[in-house]
PDB file of C-alpha atoms in Angstrom:
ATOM      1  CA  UNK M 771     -13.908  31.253 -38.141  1.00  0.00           C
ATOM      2  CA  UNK M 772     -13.909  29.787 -34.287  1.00  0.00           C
ATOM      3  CA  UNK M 773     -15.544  26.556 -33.267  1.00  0.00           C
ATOM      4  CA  UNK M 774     -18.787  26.903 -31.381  1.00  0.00           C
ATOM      5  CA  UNK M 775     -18.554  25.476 -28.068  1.00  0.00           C
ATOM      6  CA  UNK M 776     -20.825  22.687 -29.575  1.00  0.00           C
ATOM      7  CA  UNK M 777     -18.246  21.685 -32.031  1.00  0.00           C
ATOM      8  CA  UNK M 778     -15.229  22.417 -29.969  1.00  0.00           C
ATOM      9  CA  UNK M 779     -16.953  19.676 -27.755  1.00  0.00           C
ATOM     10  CA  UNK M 780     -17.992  17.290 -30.453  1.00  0.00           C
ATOM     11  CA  UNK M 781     -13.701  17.486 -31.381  1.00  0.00           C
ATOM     12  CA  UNK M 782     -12.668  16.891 -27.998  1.00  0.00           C
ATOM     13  CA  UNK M 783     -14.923  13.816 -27.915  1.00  0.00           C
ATOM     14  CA  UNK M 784     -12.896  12.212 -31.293  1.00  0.00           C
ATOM     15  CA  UNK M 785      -9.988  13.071 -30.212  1.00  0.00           C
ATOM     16  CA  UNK M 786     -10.234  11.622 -27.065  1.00  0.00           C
ATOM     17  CA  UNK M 787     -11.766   8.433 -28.852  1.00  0.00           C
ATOM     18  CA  UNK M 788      -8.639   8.177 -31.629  1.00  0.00           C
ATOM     19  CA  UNK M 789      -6.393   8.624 -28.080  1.00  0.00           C
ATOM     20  CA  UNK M 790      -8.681   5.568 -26.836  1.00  0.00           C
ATOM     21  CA  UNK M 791      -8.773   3.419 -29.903  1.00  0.00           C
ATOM     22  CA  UNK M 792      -5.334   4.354 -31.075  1.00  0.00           C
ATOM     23  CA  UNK M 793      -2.316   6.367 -29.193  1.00  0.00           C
ATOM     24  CA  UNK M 794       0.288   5.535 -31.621  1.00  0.00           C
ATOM     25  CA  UNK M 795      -1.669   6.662 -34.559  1.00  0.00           C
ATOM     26  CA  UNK M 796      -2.583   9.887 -32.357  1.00  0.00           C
ATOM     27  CA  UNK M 797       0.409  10.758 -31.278  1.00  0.00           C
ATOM     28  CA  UNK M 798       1.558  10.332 -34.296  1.00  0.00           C
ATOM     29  CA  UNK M 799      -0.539  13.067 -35.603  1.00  0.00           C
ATOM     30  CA  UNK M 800       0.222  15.632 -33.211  1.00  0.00           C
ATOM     31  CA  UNK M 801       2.776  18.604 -33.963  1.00  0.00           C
ATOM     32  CA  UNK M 802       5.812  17.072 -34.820  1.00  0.00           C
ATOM     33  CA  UNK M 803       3.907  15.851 -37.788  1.00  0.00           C
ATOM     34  CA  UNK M 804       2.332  19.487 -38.772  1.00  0.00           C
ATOM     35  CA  UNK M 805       5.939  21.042 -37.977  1.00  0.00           C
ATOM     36  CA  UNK M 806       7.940  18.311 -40.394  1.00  0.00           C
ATOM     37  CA  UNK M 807       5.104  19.371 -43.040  1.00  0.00           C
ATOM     38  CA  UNK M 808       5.432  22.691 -43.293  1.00  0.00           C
ATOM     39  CA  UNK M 809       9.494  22.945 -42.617  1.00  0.00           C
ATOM     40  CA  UNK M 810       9.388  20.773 -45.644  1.00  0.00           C
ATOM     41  CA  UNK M 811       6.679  23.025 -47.518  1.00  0.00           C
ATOM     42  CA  UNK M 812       9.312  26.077 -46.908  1.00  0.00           C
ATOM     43  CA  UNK M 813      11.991  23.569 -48.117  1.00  0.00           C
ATOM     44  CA  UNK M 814      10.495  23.138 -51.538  1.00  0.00           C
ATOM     45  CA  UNK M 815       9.522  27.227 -51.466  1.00  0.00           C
ATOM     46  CA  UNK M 816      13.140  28.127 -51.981  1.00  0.00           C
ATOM     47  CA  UNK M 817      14.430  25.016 -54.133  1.00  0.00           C
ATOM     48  CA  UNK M 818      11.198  27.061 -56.405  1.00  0.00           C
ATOM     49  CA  UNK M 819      12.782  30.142 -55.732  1.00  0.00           C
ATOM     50  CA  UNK M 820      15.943  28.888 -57.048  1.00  0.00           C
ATOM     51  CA  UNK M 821      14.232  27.692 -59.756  1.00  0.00           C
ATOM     52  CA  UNK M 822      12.885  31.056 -60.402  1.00  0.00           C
ATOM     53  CA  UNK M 823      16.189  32.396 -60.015  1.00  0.00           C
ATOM     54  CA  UNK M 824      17.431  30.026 -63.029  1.00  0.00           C
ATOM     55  CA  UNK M 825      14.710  31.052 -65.179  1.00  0.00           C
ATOM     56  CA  UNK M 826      15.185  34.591 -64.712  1.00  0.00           C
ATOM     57  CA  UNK M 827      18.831  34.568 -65.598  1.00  0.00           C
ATOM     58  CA  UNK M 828      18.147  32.299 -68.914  1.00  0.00           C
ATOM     59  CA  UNK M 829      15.234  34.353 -69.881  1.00  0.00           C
ATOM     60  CA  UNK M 830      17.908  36.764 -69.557  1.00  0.00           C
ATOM     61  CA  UNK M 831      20.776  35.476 -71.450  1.00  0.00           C
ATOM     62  CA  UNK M 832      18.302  34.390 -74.007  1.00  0.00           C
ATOM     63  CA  UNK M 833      16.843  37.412 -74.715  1.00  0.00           C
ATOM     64  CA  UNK M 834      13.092  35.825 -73.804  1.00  0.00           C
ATOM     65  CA  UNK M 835      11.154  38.359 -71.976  1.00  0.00           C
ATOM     66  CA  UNK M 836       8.498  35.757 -71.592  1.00  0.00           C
ATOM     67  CA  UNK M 837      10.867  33.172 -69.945  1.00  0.00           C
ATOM     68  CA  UNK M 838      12.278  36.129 -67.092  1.00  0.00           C
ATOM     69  CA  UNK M 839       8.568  36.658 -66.530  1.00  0.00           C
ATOM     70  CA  UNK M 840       7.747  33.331 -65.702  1.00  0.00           C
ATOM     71  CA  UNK M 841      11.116  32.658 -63.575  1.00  0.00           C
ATOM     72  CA  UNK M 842      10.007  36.198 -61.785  1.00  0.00           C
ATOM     73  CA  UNK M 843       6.605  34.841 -61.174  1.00  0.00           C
ATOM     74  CA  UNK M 844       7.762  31.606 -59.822  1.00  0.00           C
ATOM     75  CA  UNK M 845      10.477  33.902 -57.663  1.00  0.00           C
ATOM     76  CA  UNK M 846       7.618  35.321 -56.316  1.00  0.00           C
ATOM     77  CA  UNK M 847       5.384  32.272 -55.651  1.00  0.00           C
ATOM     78  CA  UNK M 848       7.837  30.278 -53.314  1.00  0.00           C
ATOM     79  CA  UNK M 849       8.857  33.919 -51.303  1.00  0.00           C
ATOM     80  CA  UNK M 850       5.348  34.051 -51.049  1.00  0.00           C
ATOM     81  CA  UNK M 851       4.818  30.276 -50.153  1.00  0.00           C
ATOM     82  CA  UNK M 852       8.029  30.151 -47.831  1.00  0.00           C
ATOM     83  CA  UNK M 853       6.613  33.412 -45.568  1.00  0.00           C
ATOM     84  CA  UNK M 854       3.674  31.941 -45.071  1.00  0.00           C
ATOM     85  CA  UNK M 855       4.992  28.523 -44.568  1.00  0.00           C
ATOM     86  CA  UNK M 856       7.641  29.553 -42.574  1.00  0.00           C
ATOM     87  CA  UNK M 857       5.036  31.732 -39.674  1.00  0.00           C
ATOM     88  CA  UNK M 858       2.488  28.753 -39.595  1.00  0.00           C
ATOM     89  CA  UNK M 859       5.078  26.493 -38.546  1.00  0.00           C
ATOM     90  CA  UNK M 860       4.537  25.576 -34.856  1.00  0.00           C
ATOM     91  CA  UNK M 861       8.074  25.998 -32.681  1.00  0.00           C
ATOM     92  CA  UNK M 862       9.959  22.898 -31.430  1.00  0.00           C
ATOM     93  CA  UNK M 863       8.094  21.618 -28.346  1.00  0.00           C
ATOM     94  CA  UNK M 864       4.909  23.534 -29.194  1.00  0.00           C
ATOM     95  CA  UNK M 865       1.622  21.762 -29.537  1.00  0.00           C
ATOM     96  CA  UNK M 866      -0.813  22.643 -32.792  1.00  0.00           C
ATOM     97  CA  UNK M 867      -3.290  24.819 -31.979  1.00  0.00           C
ATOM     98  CA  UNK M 868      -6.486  22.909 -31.124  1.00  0.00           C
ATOM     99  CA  UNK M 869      -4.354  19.630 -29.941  1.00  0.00           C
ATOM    100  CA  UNK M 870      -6.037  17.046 -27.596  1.00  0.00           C
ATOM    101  CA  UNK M 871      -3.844  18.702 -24.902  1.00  0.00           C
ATOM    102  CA  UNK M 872      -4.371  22.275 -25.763  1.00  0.00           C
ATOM    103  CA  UNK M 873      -6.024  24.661 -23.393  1.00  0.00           C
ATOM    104  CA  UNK M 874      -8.733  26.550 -23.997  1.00  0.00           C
ATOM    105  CA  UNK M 875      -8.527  29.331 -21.607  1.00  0.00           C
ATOM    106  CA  UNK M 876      -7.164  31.792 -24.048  1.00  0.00           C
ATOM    107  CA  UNK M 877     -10.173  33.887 -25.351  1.00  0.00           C
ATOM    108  CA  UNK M 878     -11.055  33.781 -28.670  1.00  0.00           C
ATOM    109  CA  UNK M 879      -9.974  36.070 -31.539  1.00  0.00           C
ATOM    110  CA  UNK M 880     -12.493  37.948 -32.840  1.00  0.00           C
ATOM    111  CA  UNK M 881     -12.950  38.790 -35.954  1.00  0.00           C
ATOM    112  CA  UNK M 882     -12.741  43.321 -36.777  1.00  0.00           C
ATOM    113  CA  UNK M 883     -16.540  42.916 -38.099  1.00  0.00           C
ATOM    114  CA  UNK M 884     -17.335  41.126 -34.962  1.00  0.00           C
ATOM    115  CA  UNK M 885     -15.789  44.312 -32.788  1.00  0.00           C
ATOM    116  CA  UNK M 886     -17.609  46.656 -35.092  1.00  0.00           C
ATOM    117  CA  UNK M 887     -21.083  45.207 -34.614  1.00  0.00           C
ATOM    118  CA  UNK M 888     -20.261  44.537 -31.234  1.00  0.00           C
ATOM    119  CA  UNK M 889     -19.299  48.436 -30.547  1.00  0.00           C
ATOM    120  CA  UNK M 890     -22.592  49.137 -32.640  1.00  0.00           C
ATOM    121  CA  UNK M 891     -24.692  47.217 -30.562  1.00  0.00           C
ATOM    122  CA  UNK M 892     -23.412  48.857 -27.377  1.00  0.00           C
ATOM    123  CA  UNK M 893     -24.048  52.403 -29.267  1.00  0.00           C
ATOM    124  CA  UNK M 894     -27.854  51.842 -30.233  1.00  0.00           C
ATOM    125  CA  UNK M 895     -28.413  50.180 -26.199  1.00  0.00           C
ATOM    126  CA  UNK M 896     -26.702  53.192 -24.976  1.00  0.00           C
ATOM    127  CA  UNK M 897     -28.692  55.130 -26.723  1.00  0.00           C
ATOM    128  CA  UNK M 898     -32.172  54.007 -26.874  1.00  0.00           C
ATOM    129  CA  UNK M 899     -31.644  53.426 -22.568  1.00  0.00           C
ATOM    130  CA  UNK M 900     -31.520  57.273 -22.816  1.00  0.00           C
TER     131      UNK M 900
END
């Protein structure tokens, strides 16, 4: 859900306080920090998925059904975790979206129930102008 313009204003304001009050504990914070995070969130996906991997295989040997399950499970947790991880992360030299530095000139996504209302709206103006 977007910011309203009052809040993305309110954030601005902090942010440029923290920079005022403390630049090395706000620069600090800025990507690098968010990018370190989730490289080593993806990092830890696919030691799970390893993991997984190992449980499978001795469920297997074992002749547990339950224990494959579980490795299968955990297989598909870190995949899971790791994709998601791994398209969140911001590139090297890119700022986090909403950064103290970040422009705000792109437009807004909306949201598809936004466009729908938005398209009905124009459809009952349309027609009740007629």
């Amino acid at each position: 859900m977007p910011l309203s313009e009052h809040e993305q204003r309110m954030l601005e304001q902090m942010e440029r306080a923290l920079y005022a009050e403390d630049p090395k504990f706000a620069s600090a914070l800025e990507g690098s920090g968010l990018r370190t995070y989730t490289r080593r969130r993806v990092y830890q996906a696919v030691v799970g998925f390893l993991v997984g991997i190992a449980l499978l295989m001795a469920g297997m040997v074992a002749q547990q059904i339950w224990v494959s399950v579980v490795g299968f499970l955990v297989m598909l947790g870190c995949a899971v975790l790791a994709v998601t991880g791994w398209r969140k992360a911001p590139k090297p030299g890119e700022q986090a979206v909403g950064g103290p530095h970040a422009r705000h000139q792109a437009r807004p996504k909306r949201s598809m129930m936004d466009r729908i209302e938005q398209r009905w709206q124009r459809r009952r103006d349309e027609q009740g102008g007629r």
